[in-house]
Amino acid sequence: MSGSETVLTALEDGVLRLTLNRPDKLNAFNEEMHFALREGFRRAHDDAAVRAVLLTGAGRGFCAGQDLGARDPRNATEAPDLGRTLETLYNPTLRLIRSLEKPVVCAVNGVAAGAGANIAFACDIVLAARSARFIQAFAKIGLIPDAGGTWSLSRILGEPRAKALAMTAEPLGAETAAQWGLIWKAIDDEALAAESLALAKSLAAGPTFALGMTKRAIQAAGANSLDEQLDLERDLQREAGRSADYAEGVTAFLEKRKPDFKGR
Ligand code: LHQ
């Protein structure tokens, strides 16, 4: 691991917990935190002991997006290339989250602003503390939503709500985010940590080979015709049917016991 304190890493019962850890800055991203988070998701790809990921934040916020202090225009001699920032720092992590064939749970423990909100929306199952709010803060500083925000907001919410959130930068509360389908659930603040860890552990103990392919199939659906999707389901179900987890699941059902899934 990187050894960076900006992302705390712990592996427990198959769950790799990644905790954004710059609480004084509401876990805003500096370069070190970018690299540490990316390394965490790379490990999730490479380490068979990791069967699910739990992403959360330390302190009262989840993530306030880019650290704006590190980008003070008053100290700059020329205009920045933010496209390069996205290409080299944000986009690789977004791609790692989406391509990881293991469940990624996000526990939004407090405010999620800018890229911080959109990284949460890229995760597979998002729980948020009832007091949390999501802010497309970009419009306030003359930017467009990034970290996949234009993609996920428009797909999940449709254009009217996506445009209004992005253009007004109005905070969206966790309960409304859940009602709109932008996240899975709003949870009482004091229950969030335990409930999200329990969910991640139960996914990690599940048939993670099939869960990974479920993620792949659902993510492919938006760009596929029904015929293409039916073909994909056929191919992936063929693989699932050959897995030890499928044999174990059916055997456990017939023997009226709990299955012991291995993720293969
Ligand atoms: C912060 C930040 C922050 C530094 C709070 N930076 N210190 C991609 C490409 C390249 C460049 C640009 O960006 C991007 C993607 C993006 O993410 S752009 C969007 C960047 N984020 C924002 O614009 C959000 C800025 N923050 C806020 O609007 C507020 O802090 C929110 C609404 C998140 C929270 O408000 P409060 O609960 O009132 O907290 P606060 O404002 O008092 O913040 C607490 C501390 O955290 C404070 O420091 P201080 O030393 O005064 O206690 C803030 O300065 C610091 N902080 N966000 N992004």
mmCIF file of C-alpha atoms and ligand atoms in Angstrom:
data_model
loop_
_atom_site.group_PDB
_atom_site.id
_atom_site.type_symbol
_atom_site.label_atom_id
_atom_site.label_comp_id
_atom_site.label_asym_id
_atom_site.label_seq_id
_atom_site.Cartn_x
_atom_site.Cartn_y
_atom_site.Cartn_z
ATOM 1 C CA MET A 1 0.000 0.000 0.000
ATOM 2 C CA SER A 2 0.968 3.621 -0.361
ATOM 3 C CA GLY A 3 1.216 4.202 3.362
ATOM 4 C CA SER A 4 -0.523 7.540 2.763
ATOM 5 C CA GLU A 5 -2.631 8.731 5.684
ATOM 6 C CA THR A 6 -4.958 10.501 3.242
ATOM 7 C CA VAL A 7 -6.837 7.243 2.619
ATOM 8 C CA LEU A 8 -7.129 4.811 5.526
ATOM 9 C CA THR A 9 -7.225 1.213 4.374
ATOM 10 C CA ALA A 10 -8.446 -1.851 6.262
ATOM 11 C CA LEU A 11 -9.331 -5.363 5.111
ATOM 12 C CA GLU A 12 -11.899 -7.152 7.269
ATOM 13 C CA ASP A 13 -13.995 -10.205 6.362
ATOM 14 C CA GLY A 14 -13.357 -9.689 2.648
ATOM 15 C CA VAL A 15 -14.267 -5.971 2.765
ATOM 16 C CA LEU A 16 -11.623 -3.447 1.790
ATOM 17 C CA ARG A 17 -12.611 -0.286 3.638
ATOM 18 C CA LEU A 18 -11.235 2.903 2.085
ATOM 19 C CA THR A 19 -11.726 5.996 4.242
ATOM 20 C CA LEU A 20 -10.972 9.399 2.720
ATOM 21 C CA ASN A 21 -9.001 11.076 5.462
ATOM 22 C CA ARG A 22 -8.463 14.822 5.191
ATOM 23 C CA PRO A 23 -11.248 15.749 7.613
ATOM 24 C CA ASP A 24 -10.030 19.335 8.156
ATOM 25 C CA LYS A 25 -10.722 19.932 4.451
ATOM 26 C CA LEU A 26 -13.892 17.829 4.351
ATOM 27 C CA ASN A 27 -11.763 15.197 2.574
ATOM 28 C CA ALA A 28 -11.156 17.396 -0.487
ATOM 29 C CA PHE A 29 -8.822 15.796 -3.012
ATOM 30 C CA ASN A 30 -5.170 16.728 -3.181
ATOM 31 C CA GLU A 31 -2.787 14.751 -5.389
ATOM 32 C CA GLU A 32 -1.694 12.478 -2.572
ATOM 33 C CA MET A 33 -5.280 11.466 -1.822
ATOM 34 C CA HIS A 34 -5.948 10.856 -5.528
ATOM 35 C CA PHE A 35 -3.030 8.452 -5.765
ATOM 36 C CA ALA A 36 -3.869 6.725 -2.489
ATOM 37 C CA LEU A 37 -7.494 6.161 -3.508
ATOM 38 C CA ARG A 38 -6.453 4.882 -6.900
ATOM 39 C CA GLU A 39 -4.040 2.471 -5.238
ATOM 40 C CA GLY A 40 -6.858 1.233 -3.002
ATOM 41 C CA PHE A 41 -9.072 0.451 -5.999
ATOM 42 C CA ARG A 42 -6.137 -1.150 -7.832
ATOM 43 C CA ARG A 43 -5.651 -3.431 -4.851
ATOM 44 C CA ALA A 44 -9.353 -4.280 -4.951
ATOM 45 C CA HIS A 45 -8.862 -5.397 -8.566
ATOM 46 C CA ASP A 46 -5.714 -7.428 -7.891
ATOM 47 C CA ASP A 47 -6.210 -8.966 -4.437
ATOM 48 C CA ALA A 48 -8.450 -12.047 -4.383
ATOM 49 C CA ALA A 49 -8.903 -11.580 -0.623
ATOM 50 C CA VAL A 50 -10.898 -8.419 -1.407
ATOM 51 C CA ARG A 51 -14.476 -9.387 -2.280
ATOM 52 C CA ALA A 52 -16.192 -6.020 -1.745
ATOM 53 C CA VAL A 53 -15.175 -2.404 -1.168
ATOM 54 C CA LEU A 54 -16.615 0.118 1.281
ATOM 55 C CA LEU A 55 -15.798 3.755 0.508
ATOM 56 C CA THR A 56 -16.486 6.406 3.146
ATOM 57 C CA GLY A 57 -15.082 9.596 4.665
ATOM 58 C CA ALA A 58 -13.534 10.543 8.008
ATOM 59 C CA GLY A 59 -15.051 13.325 10.090
ATOM 60 C CA ARG A 60 -18.189 15.316 9.306
ATOM 61 C CA GLY A 61 -17.926 15.280 5.514
ATOM 62 C CA PHE A 62 -17.693 12.622 2.815
ATOM 63 C CA CYS A 63 -15.727 14.600 0.219
ATOM 64 C CA ALA A 64 -15.761 18.254 -0.895
ATOM 65 C CA GLY A 65 -14.328 17.508 -4.348
ATOM 66 C CA GLN A 66 -11.114 19.057 -5.555
ATOM 67 C CA ASP A 67 -9.006 20.857 -2.950
ATOM 68 C CA LEU A 68 -9.397 24.412 -4.208
ATOM 69 C CA GLY A 69 -6.600 25.674 -1.997
ATOM 70 C CA ALA A 70 -4.129 23.636 -4.010
ATOM 71 C CA ARG A 71 -5.296 25.484 -7.132
ATOM 72 C CA ASP A 72 -5.149 29.120 -6.061
ATOM 73 C CA PRO A 73 -5.429 31.181 -9.279
ATOM 74 C CA ARG A 74 -3.868 34.152 -7.463
ATOM 75 C CA ASN A 75 -0.580 32.253 -7.366
ATOM 76 C CA ALA A 76 -0.743 30.971 -10.947
ATOM 77 C CA THR A 77 1.214 32.415 -13.836
ATOM 78 C CA GLU A 78 -0.936 30.763 -16.508
ATOM 79 C CA ALA A 79 -4.407 29.211 -16.838
ATOM 80 C CA PRO A 80 -4.555 25.628 -15.595
ATOM 81 C CA ASP A 81 -5.231 22.614 -17.797
ATOM 82 C CA LEU A 82 -8.100 21.020 -15.890
ATOM 83 C CA GLY A 83 -8.628 18.511 -18.697
ATOM 84 C CA ARG A 84 -5.252 17.114 -17.779
ATOM 85 C CA THR A 85 -6.239 17.011 -14.105
ATOM 86 C CA LEU A 86 -9.274 14.928 -15.026
ATOM 87 C CA GLU A 87 -7.359 12.669 -17.398
ATOM 88 C CA THR A 88 -4.544 11.955 -14.969
ATOM 89 C CA LEU A 89 -6.197 12.136 -11.544
ATOM 90 C CA TYR A 90 -9.993 11.644 -11.564
ATOM 91 C CA ASN A 91 -10.810 9.577 -14.630
ATOM 92 C CA PRO A 92 -8.516 6.620 -13.862
ATOM 93 C CA THR A 93 -10.190 6.190 -10.459
ATOM 94 C CA LEU A 94 -13.695 6.459 -11.938
ATOM 95 C CA ARG A 95 -12.793 3.794 -14.483
ATOM 96 C CA LEU A 96 -11.356 1.537 -11.768
ATOM 97 C CA ILE A 97 -14.578 1.793 -9.739
ATOM 98 C CA ARG A 98 -16.840 1.035 -12.681
ATOM 99 C CA SER A 99 -14.706 -1.805 -14.055
ATOM 100 C CA LEU A 100 -14.165 -3.524 -10.702
ATOM 101 C CA GLU A 101 -16.156 -6.767 -10.857
ATOM 102 C CA LYS A 102 -16.815 -6.698 -7.121
ATOM 103 C CA PRO A 103 -19.484 -4.719 -5.253
ATOM 104 C CA VAL A 104 -18.546 -1.191 -4.208
ATOM 105 C CA VAL A 105 -20.625 0.222 -1.346
ATOM 106 C CA CYS A 106 -20.370 3.933 -0.627
ATOM 107 C CA ALA A 107 -21.317 5.309 2.793
ATOM 108 C CA VAL A 108 -21.790 9.055 2.396
ATOM 109 C CA ASN A 109 -21.282 10.210 5.965
ATOM 110 C CA GLY A 110 -21.739 13.947 5.340
ATOM 111 C CA VAL A 111 -21.578 16.584 2.631
ATOM 112 C CA ALA A 112 -20.537 15.344 -0.817
ATOM 113 C CA ALA A 113 -19.687 18.228 -3.145
ATOM 114 C CA GLY A 114 -18.347 18.514 -6.687
ATOM 115 C CA ALA A 115 -16.347 15.490 -7.734
ATOM 116 C CA GLY A 116 -16.967 14.082 -4.241
ATOM 117 C CA ALA A 117 -20.677 13.688 -5.030
ATOM 118 C CA ASN A 118 -20.029 12.209 -8.435
ATOM 119 C CA ILE A 119 -17.520 9.651 -7.172
ATOM 120 C CA ALA A 120 -20.244 8.467 -4.777
ATOM 121 C CA PHE A 121 -22.713 8.134 -7.688
ATOM 122 C CA ALA A 122 -20.204 5.952 -9.555
ATOM 123 C CA CYS A 123 -20.315 3.352 -6.760
ATOM 124 C CA ASP A 124 -22.692 0.397 -6.901
ATOM 125 C CA ILE A 125 -24.760 0.814 -3.735
ATOM 126 C CA VAL A 126 -24.837 4.209 -2.041
ATOM 127 C CA LEU A 127 -26.078 4.697 1.511
ATOM 128 C CA ALA A 128 -26.100 8.202 2.946
ATOM 129 C CA ALA A 129 -26.519 9.641 6.404
ATOM 130 C CA ARG A 130 -29.864 11.430 6.637
ATOM 131 C CA SER A 131 -27.977 14.683 7.312
ATOM 132 C CA ALA A 132 -25.772 14.313 4.213
ATOM 133 C CA ARG A 133 -26.304 16.533 1.173
ATOM 134 C CA PHE A 134 -25.094 16.303 -2.404
ATOM 135 C CA ILE A 135 -23.969 19.487 -4.136
ATOM 136 C CA GLN A 136 -23.006 19.922 -7.788
ATOM 137 C CA ALA A 137 -20.779 22.770 -6.651
ATOM 138 C CA PHE A 138 -19.109 23.228 -10.039
ATOM 139 C CA ALA A 139 -21.442 26.007 -11.248
ATOM 140 C CA LYS A 140 -20.364 28.148 -8.300
ATOM 141 C CA ILE A 141 -16.787 28.246 -9.553
ATOM 142 C CA GLY A 142 -17.368 28.360 -13.292
ATOM 143 C CA LEU A 143 -16.863 24.669 -14.071
ATOM 144 C CA ILE A 144 -18.978 21.882 -15.486
ATOM 145 C CA PRO A 145 -19.822 18.716 -13.506
ATOM 146 C CA ASP A 146 -17.049 16.153 -13.877
ATOM 147 C CA ALA A 147 -16.002 12.815 -12.391
ATOM 148 C CA GLY A 148 -18.789 11.279 -14.490
ATOM 149 C CA GLY A 149 -21.477 13.623 -13.133
ATOM 150 C CA THR A 150 -23.021 14.634 -16.468
ATOM 151 C CA TRP A 151 -23.266 10.920 -17.316
ATOM 152 C CA SER A 152 -24.604 9.559 -14.051
ATOM 153 C CA LEU A 153 -26.992 12.414 -13.236
ATOM 154 C CA SER A 154 -28.589 12.413 -16.684
ATOM 155 C CA ARG A 155 -28.910 8.614 -16.758
ATOM 156 C CA ILE A 156 -30.270 8.255 -13.270
ATOM 157 C CA LEU A 157 -32.417 11.363 -13.042
ATOM 158 C CA GLY A 158 -33.086 12.384 -16.636
ATOM 159 C CA GLU A 159 -32.239 15.753 -18.146
ATOM 160 C CA PRO A 160 -34.625 18.034 -16.203
ATOM 161 C CA ARG A 161 -33.325 17.213 -12.732
ATOM 162 C CA ALA A 162 -29.738 16.719 -13.905
ATOM 163 C CA LYS A 163 -29.678 20.164 -15.496
ATOM 164 C CA ALA A 164 -31.337 21.879 -12.544
ATOM 165 C CA LEU A 165 -28.960 20.334 -10.002
ATOM 166 C CA ALA A 166 -25.933 21.145 -12.148
ATOM 167 C CA MET A 167 -26.940 24.691 -13.038
ATOM 168 C CA THR A 168 -28.196 25.801 -9.623
ATOM 169 C CA ALA A 169 -25.703 23.902 -7.416
ATOM 170 C CA GLU A 170 -28.612 23.551 -4.966
ATOM 171 C CA PRO A 171 -27.870 21.027 -2.206
ATOM 172 C CA LEU A 172 -29.879 17.827 -2.476
ATOM 173 C CA GLY A 173 -30.694 16.126 0.828
ATOM 174 C CA ALA A 174 -30.125 12.402 1.320
ATOM 175 C CA GLU A 175 -33.828 11.595 1.637
ATOM 176 C CA THR A 176 -34.690 13.296 -1.658
ATOM 177 C CA ALA A 177 -31.666 11.676 -3.299
ATOM 178 C CA ALA A 178 -33.080 8.307 -2.217
ATOM 179 C CA GLN A 179 -36.616 9.182 -3.377
ATOM 180 C CA TRP A 180 -35.189 10.191 -6.766
ATOM 181 C CA GLY A 181 -33.233 6.938 -7.096
ATOM 182 C CA LEU A 182 -29.860 8.656 -7.024
ATOM 183 C CA ILE A 183 -28.796 6.591 -4.006
ATOM 184 C CA TRP A 184 -30.065 3.356 -2.449
ATOM 185 C CA LYS A 185 -31.063 4.532 1.054
ATOM 186 C CA ALA A 186 -30.883 7.363 3.572
ATOM 187 C CA ILE A 187 -29.953 6.018 7.006
ATOM 188 C CA ASP A 188 -30.009 7.564 10.476
ATOM 189 C CA ASP A 189 -26.614 9.210 10.987
ATOM 190 C CA GLU A 190 -25.627 7.100 13.977
ATOM 191 C CA ALA A 191 -26.510 3.849 12.142
ATOM 192 C CA LEU A 192 -24.684 4.559 8.873
ATOM 193 C CA ALA A 193 -21.243 3.150 9.721
ATOM 194 C CA ALA A 194 -22.542 -0.132 11.129
ATOM 195 C CA GLU A 195 -25.215 -0.613 8.480
ATOM 196 C CA SER A 196 -22.912 0.082 5.538
ATOM 197 C CA LEU A 197 -20.217 -2.235 6.934
ATOM 198 C CA ALA A 198 -22.803 -4.976 7.503
ATOM 199 C CA LEU A 199 -24.037 -4.576 3.919
ATOM 200 C CA ALA A 200 -20.488 -4.690 2.518
ATOM 201 C CA LYS A 201 -19.682 -7.775 4.599
ATOM 202 C CA SER A 202 -22.805 -9.577 3.497
ATOM 203 C CA LEU A 203 -21.971 -8.819 -0.153
ATOM 204 C CA ALA A 204 -18.366 -9.958 0.403
ATOM 205 C CA ALA A 205 -19.662 -13.265 1.769
ATOM 206 C CA GLY A 206 -21.978 -13.626 -1.242
ATOM 207 C CA PRO A 207 -21.440 -15.144 -4.695
ATOM 208 C CA THR A 208 -19.080 -12.363 -5.738
ATOM 209 C CA PHE A 209 -18.223 -13.974 -9.083
ATOM 210 C CA ALA A 210 -21.890 -13.648 -10.065
ATOM 211 C CA LEU A 211 -22.233 -10.236 -8.384
ATOM 212 C CA GLY A 212 -19.309 -8.958 -10.464
ATOM 213 C CA MET A 213 -20.943 -10.163 -13.673
ATOM 214 C CA THR A 214 -24.277 -8.711 -12.525
ATOM 215 C CA LYS A 215 -22.531 -5.338 -12.268
ATOM 216 C CA ARG A 216 -21.012 -5.774 -15.741
ATOM 217 C CA ALA A 217 -24.383 -6.686 -17.278
ATOM 218 C CA ILE A 218 -26.337 -3.858 -15.663
ATOM 219 C CA GLN A 219 -23.704 -1.317 -16.664
ATOM 220 C CA ALA A 220 -23.739 -2.611 -20.253
ATOM 221 C CA ALA A 221 -27.524 -2.365 -20.517
ATOM 222 C CA GLY A 222 -27.653 1.375 -21.217
ATOM 223 C CA ALA A 223 -25.618 1.059 -24.412
ATOM 224 C CA ASN A 224 -27.123 -2.273 -25.615
ATOM 225 C CA SER A 225 -30.257 -3.158 -27.564
ATOM 226 C CA LEU A 226 -32.519 -5.768 -25.951
ATOM 227 C CA ASP A 227 -31.122 -8.384 -28.351
ATOM 228 C CA GLU A 228 -27.546 -7.546 -27.393
ATOM 229 C CA GLN A 229 -28.437 -7.609 -23.727
ATOM 230 C CA LEU A 230 -30.185 -10.984 -24.024
ATOM 231 C CA ASP A 231 -27.040 -12.355 -25.678
ATOM 232 C CA LEU A 232 -24.876 -10.914 -22.926
ATOM 233 C CA GLU A 233 -27.099 -12.434 -20.226
ATOM 234 C CA ARG A 234 -26.873 -15.796 -21.992
ATOM 235 C CA ASP A 235 -23.063 -15.630 -22.062
ATOM 236 C CA LEU A 236 -22.642 -14.461 -18.481
ATOM 237 C CA GLN A 237 -25.221 -16.922 -17.127
ATOM 238 C CA ARG A 238 -23.306 -19.680 -18.877
ATOM 239 C CA GLU A 239 -20.218 -18.650 -16.893
ATOM 240 C CA ALA A 240 -22.190 -18.292 -13.661
ATOM 241 C CA GLY A 241 -23.679 -21.739 -14.136
ATOM 242 C CA ARG A 242 -20.194 -23.221 -14.276
ATOM 243 C CA SER A 243 -19.111 -21.577 -11.032
ATOM 244 C CA ALA A 244 -18.526 -23.367 -7.747
ATOM 245 C CA ASP A 245 -20.793 -20.748 -6.146
ATOM 246 C CA TYR A 246 -23.764 -21.836 -8.256
ATOM 247 C CA ALA A 247 -23.248 -25.495 -7.301
ATOM 248 C CA GLU A 248 -22.882 -24.475 -3.669
ATOM 249 C CA GLY A 249 -25.960 -22.209 -3.759
ATOM 250 C CA VAL A 250 -28.234 -24.900 -5.138
ATOM 251 C CA THR A 251 -26.763 -27.604 -2.885
ATOM 252 C CA ALA A 252 -27.209 -25.411 0.196
ATOM 253 C CA PHE A 253 -30.821 -24.704 -0.817
ATOM 254 C CA LEU A 254 -31.559 -28.408 -1.204
ATOM 255 C CA GLU A 255 -29.825 -29.211 2.085
ATOM 256 C CA LYS A 256 -31.687 -26.365 3.825
ATOM 257 C CA ARG A 257 -28.479 -24.708 5.063
ATOM 258 C CA LYS A 258 -26.643 -21.409 4.564
ATOM 259 C CA PRO A 259 -24.422 -21.381 1.459
ATOM 260 C CA ASP A 260 -20.676 -20.962 1.826
ATOM 261 C CA PHE A 261 -19.755 -18.920 -1.245
ATOM 262 C CA LYS A 262 -16.119 -18.559 -2.325
ATOM 263 C CA GLY A 263 -16.472 -16.017 -5.135
ATOM 264 C CA ARG A 264 -15.484 -18.429 -7.900
HETATM 265 C C1 LHQ B 1 -12.150 22.988 1.402
HETATM 266 C C2 LHQ B 1 -12.955 22.513 0.348
HETATM 267 C C3 LHQ B 1 -12.372 22.350 -0.921
HETATM 268 C C4 LHQ B 1 -10.365 23.121 -0.016
HETATM 269 C C5 LHQ B 1 -14.169 22.645 2.098
HETATM 270 N N1 LHQ B 1 -11.079 22.664 -1.056
HETATM 271 N N2 LHQ B 1 -10.868 23.286 1.210
HETATM 272 C C6 LHQ B 1 -11.900 18.880 -11.077
HETATM 273 C C7 LHQ B 1 -10.851 19.351 -11.918
HETATM 274 C C8 LHQ B 1 -9.897 20.231 -11.410
HETATM 275 C C9 LHQ B 1 -10.096 21.233 -10.636
HETATM 276 C C10 LHQ B 1 -11.334 21.620 -10.126
HETATM 277 O O1 LHQ B 1 -12.212 20.682 -9.639
HETATM 278 C C11 LHQ B 1 -12.550 19.526 -10.111
HETATM 279 C C12 LHQ B 1 -13.657 18.843 -9.482
HETATM 280 C C13 LHQ B 1 -14.356 19.508 -8.352
HETATM 281 O O2 LHQ B 1 -14.598 18.840 -7.403
HETATM 282 S S1 LHQ B 1 -14.807 21.153 -8.478
HETATM 283 C C14 LHQ B 1 -15.714 21.427 -6.981
HETATM 284 C C15 LHQ B 1 -14.804 21.694 -5.822
HETATM 285 N N3 LHQ B 1 -15.543 21.757 -4.596
HETATM 286 C C16 LHQ B 1 -16.252 22.825 -4.219
HETATM 287 O O3 LHQ B 1 -16.395 23.791 -4.916
HETATM 288 C C17 LHQ B 1 -16.856 22.762 -2.845
HETATM 289 C C18 LHQ B 1 -16.238 23.809 -1.935
HETATM 290 N N4 LHQ B 1 -16.742 23.668 -0.586
HETATM 291 C C19 LHQ B 1 -17.921 24.126 -0.187
HETATM 292 O O4 LHQ B 1 -18.708 24.686 -0.940
HETATM 293 C C20 LHQ B 1 -18.266 23.950 1.261
HETATM 294 O O5 LHQ B 1 -17.088 23.738 1.977
HETATM 295 C C21 LHQ B 1 -19.242 22.760 1.492
HETATM 296 C C22 LHQ B 1 -20.612 23.116 0.938
HETATM 297 C C23 LHQ B 1 -18.723 21.463 0.853
HETATM 298 C C24 LHQ B 1 -19.360 22.512 3.020
HETATM 299 O O6 LHQ B 1 -19.700 23.704 3.667
HETATM 300 P P1 LHQ B 1 -19.567 23.819 5.258
HETATM 301 O O7 LHQ B 1 -20.214 22.632 5.866
HETATM 302 O O8 LHQ B 1 -20.073 25.169 5.617
HETATM 303 O O9 LHQ B 1 -18.009 23.694 5.578
HETATM 304 P P2 LHQ B 1 -16.848 24.796 5.336
HETATM 305 O O10 LHQ B 1 -17.074 25.498 4.047
HETATM 306 O O11 LHQ B 1 -16.687 25.623 6.552
HETATM 307 O O12 LHQ B 1 -15.560 23.844 5.134
HETATM 308 C C25 LHQ B 1 -14.838 23.318 6.250
HETATM 309 C C26 LHQ B 1 -13.374 23.453 5.938
HETATM 310 O O13 LHQ B 1 -13.083 22.663 4.775
HETATM 311 C C27 LHQ B 1 -12.998 24.891 5.576
HETATM 312 O O14 LHQ B 1 -11.671 25.095 5.994
HETATM 313 P P3 LHQ B 1 -11.368 26.095 7.239
HETATM 314 O O15 LHQ B 1 -9.862 26.077 7.330
HETATM 315 O O16 LHQ B 1 -11.941 27.416 6.890
HETATM 316 O O17 LHQ B 1 -12.034 25.445 8.418
HETATM 317 C C28 LHQ B 1 -13.045 24.878 4.081
HETATM 318 O O18 LHQ B 1 -12.244 25.869 3.496
HETATM 319 C C29 LHQ B 1 -12.505 23.506 3.777
HETATM 320 N N5 LHQ B 1 -12.957 23.048 2.467
HETATM 321 N N6 LHQ B 1 -14.195 22.318 0.811
HETATM 322 N N7 LHQ B 1 -13.054 21.874 -1.971
#
